[in-house]
PDB file of C-alpha atoms in Angstrom:
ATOM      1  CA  UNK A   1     107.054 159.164 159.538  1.00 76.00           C
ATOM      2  CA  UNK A   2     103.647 157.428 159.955  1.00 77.00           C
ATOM      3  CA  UNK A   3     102.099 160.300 158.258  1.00 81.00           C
ATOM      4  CA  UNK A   4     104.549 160.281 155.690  1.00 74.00           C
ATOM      5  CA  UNK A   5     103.846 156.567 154.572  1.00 80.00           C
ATOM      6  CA  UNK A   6      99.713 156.258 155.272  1.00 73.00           C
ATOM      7  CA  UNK A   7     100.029 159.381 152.829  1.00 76.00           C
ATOM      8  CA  UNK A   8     102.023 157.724 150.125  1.00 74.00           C
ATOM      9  CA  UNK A   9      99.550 154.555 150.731  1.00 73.00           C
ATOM     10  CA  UNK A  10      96.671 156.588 150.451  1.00 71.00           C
ATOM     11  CA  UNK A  11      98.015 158.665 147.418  1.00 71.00           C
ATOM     12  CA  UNK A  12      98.925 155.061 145.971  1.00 72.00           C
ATOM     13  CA  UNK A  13      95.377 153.781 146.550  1.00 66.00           C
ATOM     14  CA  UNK A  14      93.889 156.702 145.364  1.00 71.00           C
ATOM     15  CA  UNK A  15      96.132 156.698 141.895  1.00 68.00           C
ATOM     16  CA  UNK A  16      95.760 152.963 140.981  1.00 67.00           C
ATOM     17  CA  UNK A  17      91.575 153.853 141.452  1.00 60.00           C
ATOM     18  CA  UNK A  18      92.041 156.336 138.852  1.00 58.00           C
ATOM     19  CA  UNK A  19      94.090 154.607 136.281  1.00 55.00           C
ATOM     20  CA  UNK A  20      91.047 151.891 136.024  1.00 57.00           C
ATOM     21  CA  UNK A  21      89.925 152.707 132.450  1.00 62.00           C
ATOM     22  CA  UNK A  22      87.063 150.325 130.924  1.00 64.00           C
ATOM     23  CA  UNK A  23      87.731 149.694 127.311  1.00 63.00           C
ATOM     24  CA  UNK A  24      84.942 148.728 125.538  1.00 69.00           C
ATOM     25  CA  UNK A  25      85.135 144.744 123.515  1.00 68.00           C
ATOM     26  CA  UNK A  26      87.378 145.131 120.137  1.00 62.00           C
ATOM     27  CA  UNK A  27      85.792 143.018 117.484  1.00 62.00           C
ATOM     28  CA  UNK A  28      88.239 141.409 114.824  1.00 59.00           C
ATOM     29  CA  UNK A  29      87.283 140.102 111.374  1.00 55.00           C
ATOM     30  CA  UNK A  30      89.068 137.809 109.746  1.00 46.00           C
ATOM     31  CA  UNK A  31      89.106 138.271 106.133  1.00 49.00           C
ATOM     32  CA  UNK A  32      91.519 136.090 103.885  1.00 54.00           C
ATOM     33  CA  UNK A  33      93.836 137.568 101.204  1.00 57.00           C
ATOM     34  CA  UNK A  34      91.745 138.157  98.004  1.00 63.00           C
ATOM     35  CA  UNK A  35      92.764 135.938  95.043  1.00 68.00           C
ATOM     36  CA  UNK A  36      91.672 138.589  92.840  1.00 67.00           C
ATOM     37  CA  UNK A  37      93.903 138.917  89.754  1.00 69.00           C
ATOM     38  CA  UNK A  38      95.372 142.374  88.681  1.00 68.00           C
ATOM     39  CA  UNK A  39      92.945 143.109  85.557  1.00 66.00           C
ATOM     40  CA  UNK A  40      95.816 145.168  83.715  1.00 68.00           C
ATOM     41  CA  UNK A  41      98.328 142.231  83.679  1.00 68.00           C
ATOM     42  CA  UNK A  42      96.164 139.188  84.794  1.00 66.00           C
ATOM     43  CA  UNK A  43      99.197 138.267  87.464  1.00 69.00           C
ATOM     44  CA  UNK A  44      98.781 137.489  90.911  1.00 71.00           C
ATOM     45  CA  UNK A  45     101.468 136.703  93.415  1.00 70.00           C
ATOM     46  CA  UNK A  46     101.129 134.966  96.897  1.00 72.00           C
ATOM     47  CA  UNK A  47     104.088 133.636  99.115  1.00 72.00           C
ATOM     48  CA  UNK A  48     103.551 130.773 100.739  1.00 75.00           C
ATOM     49  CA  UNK A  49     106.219 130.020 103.304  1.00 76.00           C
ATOM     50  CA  UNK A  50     107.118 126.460 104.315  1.00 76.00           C
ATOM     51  CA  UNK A  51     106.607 125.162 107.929  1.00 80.00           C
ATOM     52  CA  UNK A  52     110.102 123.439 107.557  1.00 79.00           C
ATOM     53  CA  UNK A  53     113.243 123.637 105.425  1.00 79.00           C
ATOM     54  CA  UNK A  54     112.832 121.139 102.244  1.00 79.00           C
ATOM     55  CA  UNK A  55     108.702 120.810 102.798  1.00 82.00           C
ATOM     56  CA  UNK A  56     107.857 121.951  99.158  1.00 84.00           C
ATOM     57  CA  UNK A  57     111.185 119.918  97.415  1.00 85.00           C
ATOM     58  CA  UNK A  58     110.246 116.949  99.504  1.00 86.00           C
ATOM     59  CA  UNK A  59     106.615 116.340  97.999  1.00 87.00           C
ATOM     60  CA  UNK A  60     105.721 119.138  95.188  1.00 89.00           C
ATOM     61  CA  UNK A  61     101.914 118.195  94.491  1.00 90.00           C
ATOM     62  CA  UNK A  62     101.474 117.589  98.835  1.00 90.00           C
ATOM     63  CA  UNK A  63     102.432 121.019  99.456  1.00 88.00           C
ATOM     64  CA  UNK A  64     100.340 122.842  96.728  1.00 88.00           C
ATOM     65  CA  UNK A  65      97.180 120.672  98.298  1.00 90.00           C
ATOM     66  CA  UNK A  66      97.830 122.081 101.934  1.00 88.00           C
ATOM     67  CA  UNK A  67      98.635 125.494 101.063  1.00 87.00           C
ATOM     68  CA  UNK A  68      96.850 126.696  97.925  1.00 85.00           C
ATOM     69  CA  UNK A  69      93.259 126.996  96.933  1.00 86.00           C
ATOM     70  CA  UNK A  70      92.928 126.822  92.934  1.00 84.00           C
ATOM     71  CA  UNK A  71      89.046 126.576  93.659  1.00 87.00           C
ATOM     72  CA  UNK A  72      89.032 129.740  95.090  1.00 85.00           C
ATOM     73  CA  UNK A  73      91.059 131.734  93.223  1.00 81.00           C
ATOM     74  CA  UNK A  74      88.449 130.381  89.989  1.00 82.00           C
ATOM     75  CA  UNK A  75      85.815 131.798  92.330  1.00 83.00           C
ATOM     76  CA  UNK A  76      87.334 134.735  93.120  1.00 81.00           C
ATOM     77  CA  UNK A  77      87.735 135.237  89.456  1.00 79.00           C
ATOM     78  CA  UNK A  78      84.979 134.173  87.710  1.00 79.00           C
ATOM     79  CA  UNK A  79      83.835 137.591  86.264  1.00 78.00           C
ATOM     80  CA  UNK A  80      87.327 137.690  84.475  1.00 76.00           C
ATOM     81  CA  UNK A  81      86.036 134.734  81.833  1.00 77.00           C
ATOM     82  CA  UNK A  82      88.979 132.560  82.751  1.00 78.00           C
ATOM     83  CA  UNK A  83      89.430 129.090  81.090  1.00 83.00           C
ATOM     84  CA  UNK A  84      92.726 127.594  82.294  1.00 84.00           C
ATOM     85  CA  UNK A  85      95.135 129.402  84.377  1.00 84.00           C
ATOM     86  CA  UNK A  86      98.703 128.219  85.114  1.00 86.00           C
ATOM     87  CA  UNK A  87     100.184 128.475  88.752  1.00 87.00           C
ATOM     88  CA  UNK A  88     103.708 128.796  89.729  1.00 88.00           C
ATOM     89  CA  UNK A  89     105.711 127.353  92.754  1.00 87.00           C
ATOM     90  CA  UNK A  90     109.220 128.226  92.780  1.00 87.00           C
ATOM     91  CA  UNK A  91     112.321 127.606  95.551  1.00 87.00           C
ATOM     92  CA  UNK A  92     115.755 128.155  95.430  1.00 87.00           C
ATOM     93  CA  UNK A  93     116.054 123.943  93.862  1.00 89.00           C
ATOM     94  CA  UNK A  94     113.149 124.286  91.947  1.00 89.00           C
ATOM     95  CA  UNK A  95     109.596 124.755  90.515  1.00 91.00           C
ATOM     96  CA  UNK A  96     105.909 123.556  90.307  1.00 91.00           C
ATOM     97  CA  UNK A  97     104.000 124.813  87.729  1.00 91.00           C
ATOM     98  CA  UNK A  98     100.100 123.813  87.671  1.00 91.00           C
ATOM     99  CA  UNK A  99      97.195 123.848  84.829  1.00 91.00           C
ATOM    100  CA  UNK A 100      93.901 124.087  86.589  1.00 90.00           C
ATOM    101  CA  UNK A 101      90.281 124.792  85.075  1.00 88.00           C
ATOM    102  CA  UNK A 102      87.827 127.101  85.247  1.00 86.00           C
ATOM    103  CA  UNK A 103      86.517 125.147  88.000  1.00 88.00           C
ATOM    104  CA  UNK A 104      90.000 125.275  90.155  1.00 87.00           C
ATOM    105  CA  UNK A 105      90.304 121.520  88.969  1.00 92.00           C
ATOM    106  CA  UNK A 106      93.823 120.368  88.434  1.00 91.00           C
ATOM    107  CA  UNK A 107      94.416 119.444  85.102  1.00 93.00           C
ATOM    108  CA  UNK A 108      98.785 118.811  85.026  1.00 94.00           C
ATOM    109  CA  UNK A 109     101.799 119.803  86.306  1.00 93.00           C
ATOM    110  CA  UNK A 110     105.454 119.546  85.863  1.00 94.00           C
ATOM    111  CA  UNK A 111     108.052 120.189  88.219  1.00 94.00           C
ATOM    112  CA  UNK A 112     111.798 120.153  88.313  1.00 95.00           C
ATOM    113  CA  UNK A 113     114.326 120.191  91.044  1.00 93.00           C
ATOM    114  CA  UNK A 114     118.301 120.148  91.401  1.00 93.00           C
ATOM    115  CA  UNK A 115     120.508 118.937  93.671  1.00 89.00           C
ATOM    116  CA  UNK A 116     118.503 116.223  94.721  1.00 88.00           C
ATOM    117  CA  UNK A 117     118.884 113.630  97.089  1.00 87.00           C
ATOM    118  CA  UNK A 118     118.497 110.167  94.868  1.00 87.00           C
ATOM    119  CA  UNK A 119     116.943 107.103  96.150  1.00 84.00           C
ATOM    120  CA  UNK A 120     118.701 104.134  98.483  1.00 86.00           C
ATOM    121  CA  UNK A 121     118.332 101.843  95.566  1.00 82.00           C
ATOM    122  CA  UNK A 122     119.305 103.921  92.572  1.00 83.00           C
ATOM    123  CA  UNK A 123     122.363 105.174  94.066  1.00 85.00           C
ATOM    124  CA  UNK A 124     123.448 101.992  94.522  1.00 84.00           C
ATOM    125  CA  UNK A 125     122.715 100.576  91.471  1.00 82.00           C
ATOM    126  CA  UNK A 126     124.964 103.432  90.320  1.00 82.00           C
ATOM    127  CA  UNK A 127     128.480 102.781  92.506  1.00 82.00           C
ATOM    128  CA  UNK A 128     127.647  98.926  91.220  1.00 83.00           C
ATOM    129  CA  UNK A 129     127.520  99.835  87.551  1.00 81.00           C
ATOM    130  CA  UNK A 130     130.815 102.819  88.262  1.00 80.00           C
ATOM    131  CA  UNK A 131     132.534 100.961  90.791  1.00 80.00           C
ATOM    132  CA  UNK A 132     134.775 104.131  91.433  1.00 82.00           C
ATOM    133  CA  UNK A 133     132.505 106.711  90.030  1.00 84.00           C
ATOM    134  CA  UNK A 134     131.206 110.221  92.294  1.00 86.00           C
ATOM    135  CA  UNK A 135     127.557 111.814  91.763  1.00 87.00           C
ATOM    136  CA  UNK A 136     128.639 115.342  90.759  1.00 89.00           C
ATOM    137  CA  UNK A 137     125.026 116.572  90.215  1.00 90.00           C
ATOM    138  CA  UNK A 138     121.525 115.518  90.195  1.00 92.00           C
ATOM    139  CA  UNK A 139     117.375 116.978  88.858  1.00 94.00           C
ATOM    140  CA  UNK A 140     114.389 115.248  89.281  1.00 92.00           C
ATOM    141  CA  UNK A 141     111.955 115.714  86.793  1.00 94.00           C
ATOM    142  CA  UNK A 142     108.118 114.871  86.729  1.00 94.00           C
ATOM    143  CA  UNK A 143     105.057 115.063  85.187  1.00 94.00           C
ATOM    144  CA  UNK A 144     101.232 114.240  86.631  1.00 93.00           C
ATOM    145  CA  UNK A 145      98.008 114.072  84.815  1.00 93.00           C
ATOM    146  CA  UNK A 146      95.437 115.476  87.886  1.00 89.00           C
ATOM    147  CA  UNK A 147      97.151 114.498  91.150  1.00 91.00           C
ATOM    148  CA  UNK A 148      98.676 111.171  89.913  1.00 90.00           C
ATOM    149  CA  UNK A 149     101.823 111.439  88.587  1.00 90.00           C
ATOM    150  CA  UNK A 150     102.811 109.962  85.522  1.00 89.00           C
ATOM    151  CA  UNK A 151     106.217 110.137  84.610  1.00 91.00           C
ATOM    152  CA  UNK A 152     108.743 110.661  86.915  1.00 89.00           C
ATOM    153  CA  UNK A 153     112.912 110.356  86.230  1.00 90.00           C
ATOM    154  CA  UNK A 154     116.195 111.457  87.667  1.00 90.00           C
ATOM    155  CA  UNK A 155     119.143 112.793  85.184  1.00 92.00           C
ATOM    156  CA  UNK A 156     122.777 112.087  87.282  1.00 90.00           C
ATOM    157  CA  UNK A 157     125.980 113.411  86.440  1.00 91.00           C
ATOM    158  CA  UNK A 158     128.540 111.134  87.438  1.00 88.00           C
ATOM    159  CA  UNK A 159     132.691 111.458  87.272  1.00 88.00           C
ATOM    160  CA  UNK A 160     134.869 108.375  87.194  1.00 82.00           C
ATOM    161  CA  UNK A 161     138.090 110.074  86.970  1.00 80.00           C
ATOM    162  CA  UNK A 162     138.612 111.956  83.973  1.00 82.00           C
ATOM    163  CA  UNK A 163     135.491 110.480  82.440  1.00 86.00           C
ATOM    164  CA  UNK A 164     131.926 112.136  82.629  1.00 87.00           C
ATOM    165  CA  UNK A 165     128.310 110.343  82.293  1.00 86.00           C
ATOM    166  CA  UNK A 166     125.213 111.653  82.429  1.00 89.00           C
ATOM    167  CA  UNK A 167     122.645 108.883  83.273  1.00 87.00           C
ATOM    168  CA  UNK A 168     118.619 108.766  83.455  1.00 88.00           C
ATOM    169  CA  UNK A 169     117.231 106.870  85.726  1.00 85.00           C
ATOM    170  CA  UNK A 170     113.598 106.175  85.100  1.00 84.00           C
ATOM    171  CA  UNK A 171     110.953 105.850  88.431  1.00 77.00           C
ATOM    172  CA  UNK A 172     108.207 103.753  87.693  1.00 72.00           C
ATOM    173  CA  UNK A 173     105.931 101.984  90.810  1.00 58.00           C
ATOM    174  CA  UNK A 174     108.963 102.902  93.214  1.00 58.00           C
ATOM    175  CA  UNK A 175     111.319 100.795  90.936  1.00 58.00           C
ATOM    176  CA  UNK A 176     114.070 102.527  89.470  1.00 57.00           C
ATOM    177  CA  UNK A 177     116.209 101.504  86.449  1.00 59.00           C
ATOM    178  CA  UNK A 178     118.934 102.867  84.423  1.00 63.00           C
ATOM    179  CA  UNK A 179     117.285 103.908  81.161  1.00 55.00           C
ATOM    180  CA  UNK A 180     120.433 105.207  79.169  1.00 50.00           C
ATOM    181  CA  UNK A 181     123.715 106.564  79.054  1.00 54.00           C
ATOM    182  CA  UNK A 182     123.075 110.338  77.271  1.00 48.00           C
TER     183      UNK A 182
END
């Protein structure tokens, strides 16, 4: 029996000696994803997925800042003799699209969600206008020159019964007001 298990230490030893391979360093380069266009159709698609649920709907021009470089997808195509290109952001509520120069400079966008949550203040402004009225649907709309937007509004559907209204509500310096009844 003592033979038995200094053999089966010994043939343990002598198998966990032999199994000791050396592997020689692994070297990893990291290269990004080109931002080449296809030259046939002058498209180029890249998903970018969000770090949390609602991160793009929540703050449109934020989120193309983080994740998208326009300045080097100009680089990356400056032998194609490009002199605006449009980029497009899209999610199940919505869209971004962005003009940028030659230069990956952002020239405008315009975005549009639905199914929007509306501000503190403008939904109450609402129930105090239509005491016994229910949102039934709602889109944000904007519009920025460079990174500042510039116009900015809300169109509401509201139900008060068997009546219907479709409101705007314009956004101005984080004031909102009631522009018309459409």
């Amino acid at each position: 029996m003592k033979n038995l298990i200094l053999g089966l230490f010994l043939f343990g030893f002598i198998a966990t000696g032999h199994s000791q391979i050396l592997l020689e360093e692994a070297k990893i380069e990291y290269r990004p994803v080109s931002m080449q266009l296809d030259p046939d159709t002058n498209y180029l698609e890249i998903i970018i997925p969000e770090k949390k649920v609602g991160e793009f709907q929540q703050d449109p021009l934020a989120f193309m800042k983080a994740n998208f470089d326009a300045k080097k997808l100009a680089l990356d195509n400056k032998d194609a003799d490009i002199v605006k290109f449009e980029v497009y952001f899209k999610s199940r509520k919505g869209f971004l699209v962005a003009l940028f120069d030659d230069q990956g400079e952002l020239i405008s966008t315009n975005q549009k969600f639905k199914d929007v949550r509306l501000p503190e203040d403008a939904r109450l402004e609402i129930l105090r206008t239509n005491k016994d009225a229910v949102i039934k649907g709602t889109k944000y709309i904007a519009y920025s020159k460079g990174w500042d937007i510039d116009k900015e509004f809300y169109r509401v559907k509201i139900s008060d019964g068997q009546k219907t209204q479709r409101l705007r509500i314009n956004r101005q310096n984080n004031r909102h007001s009631i522009a018309q009844n459409q």
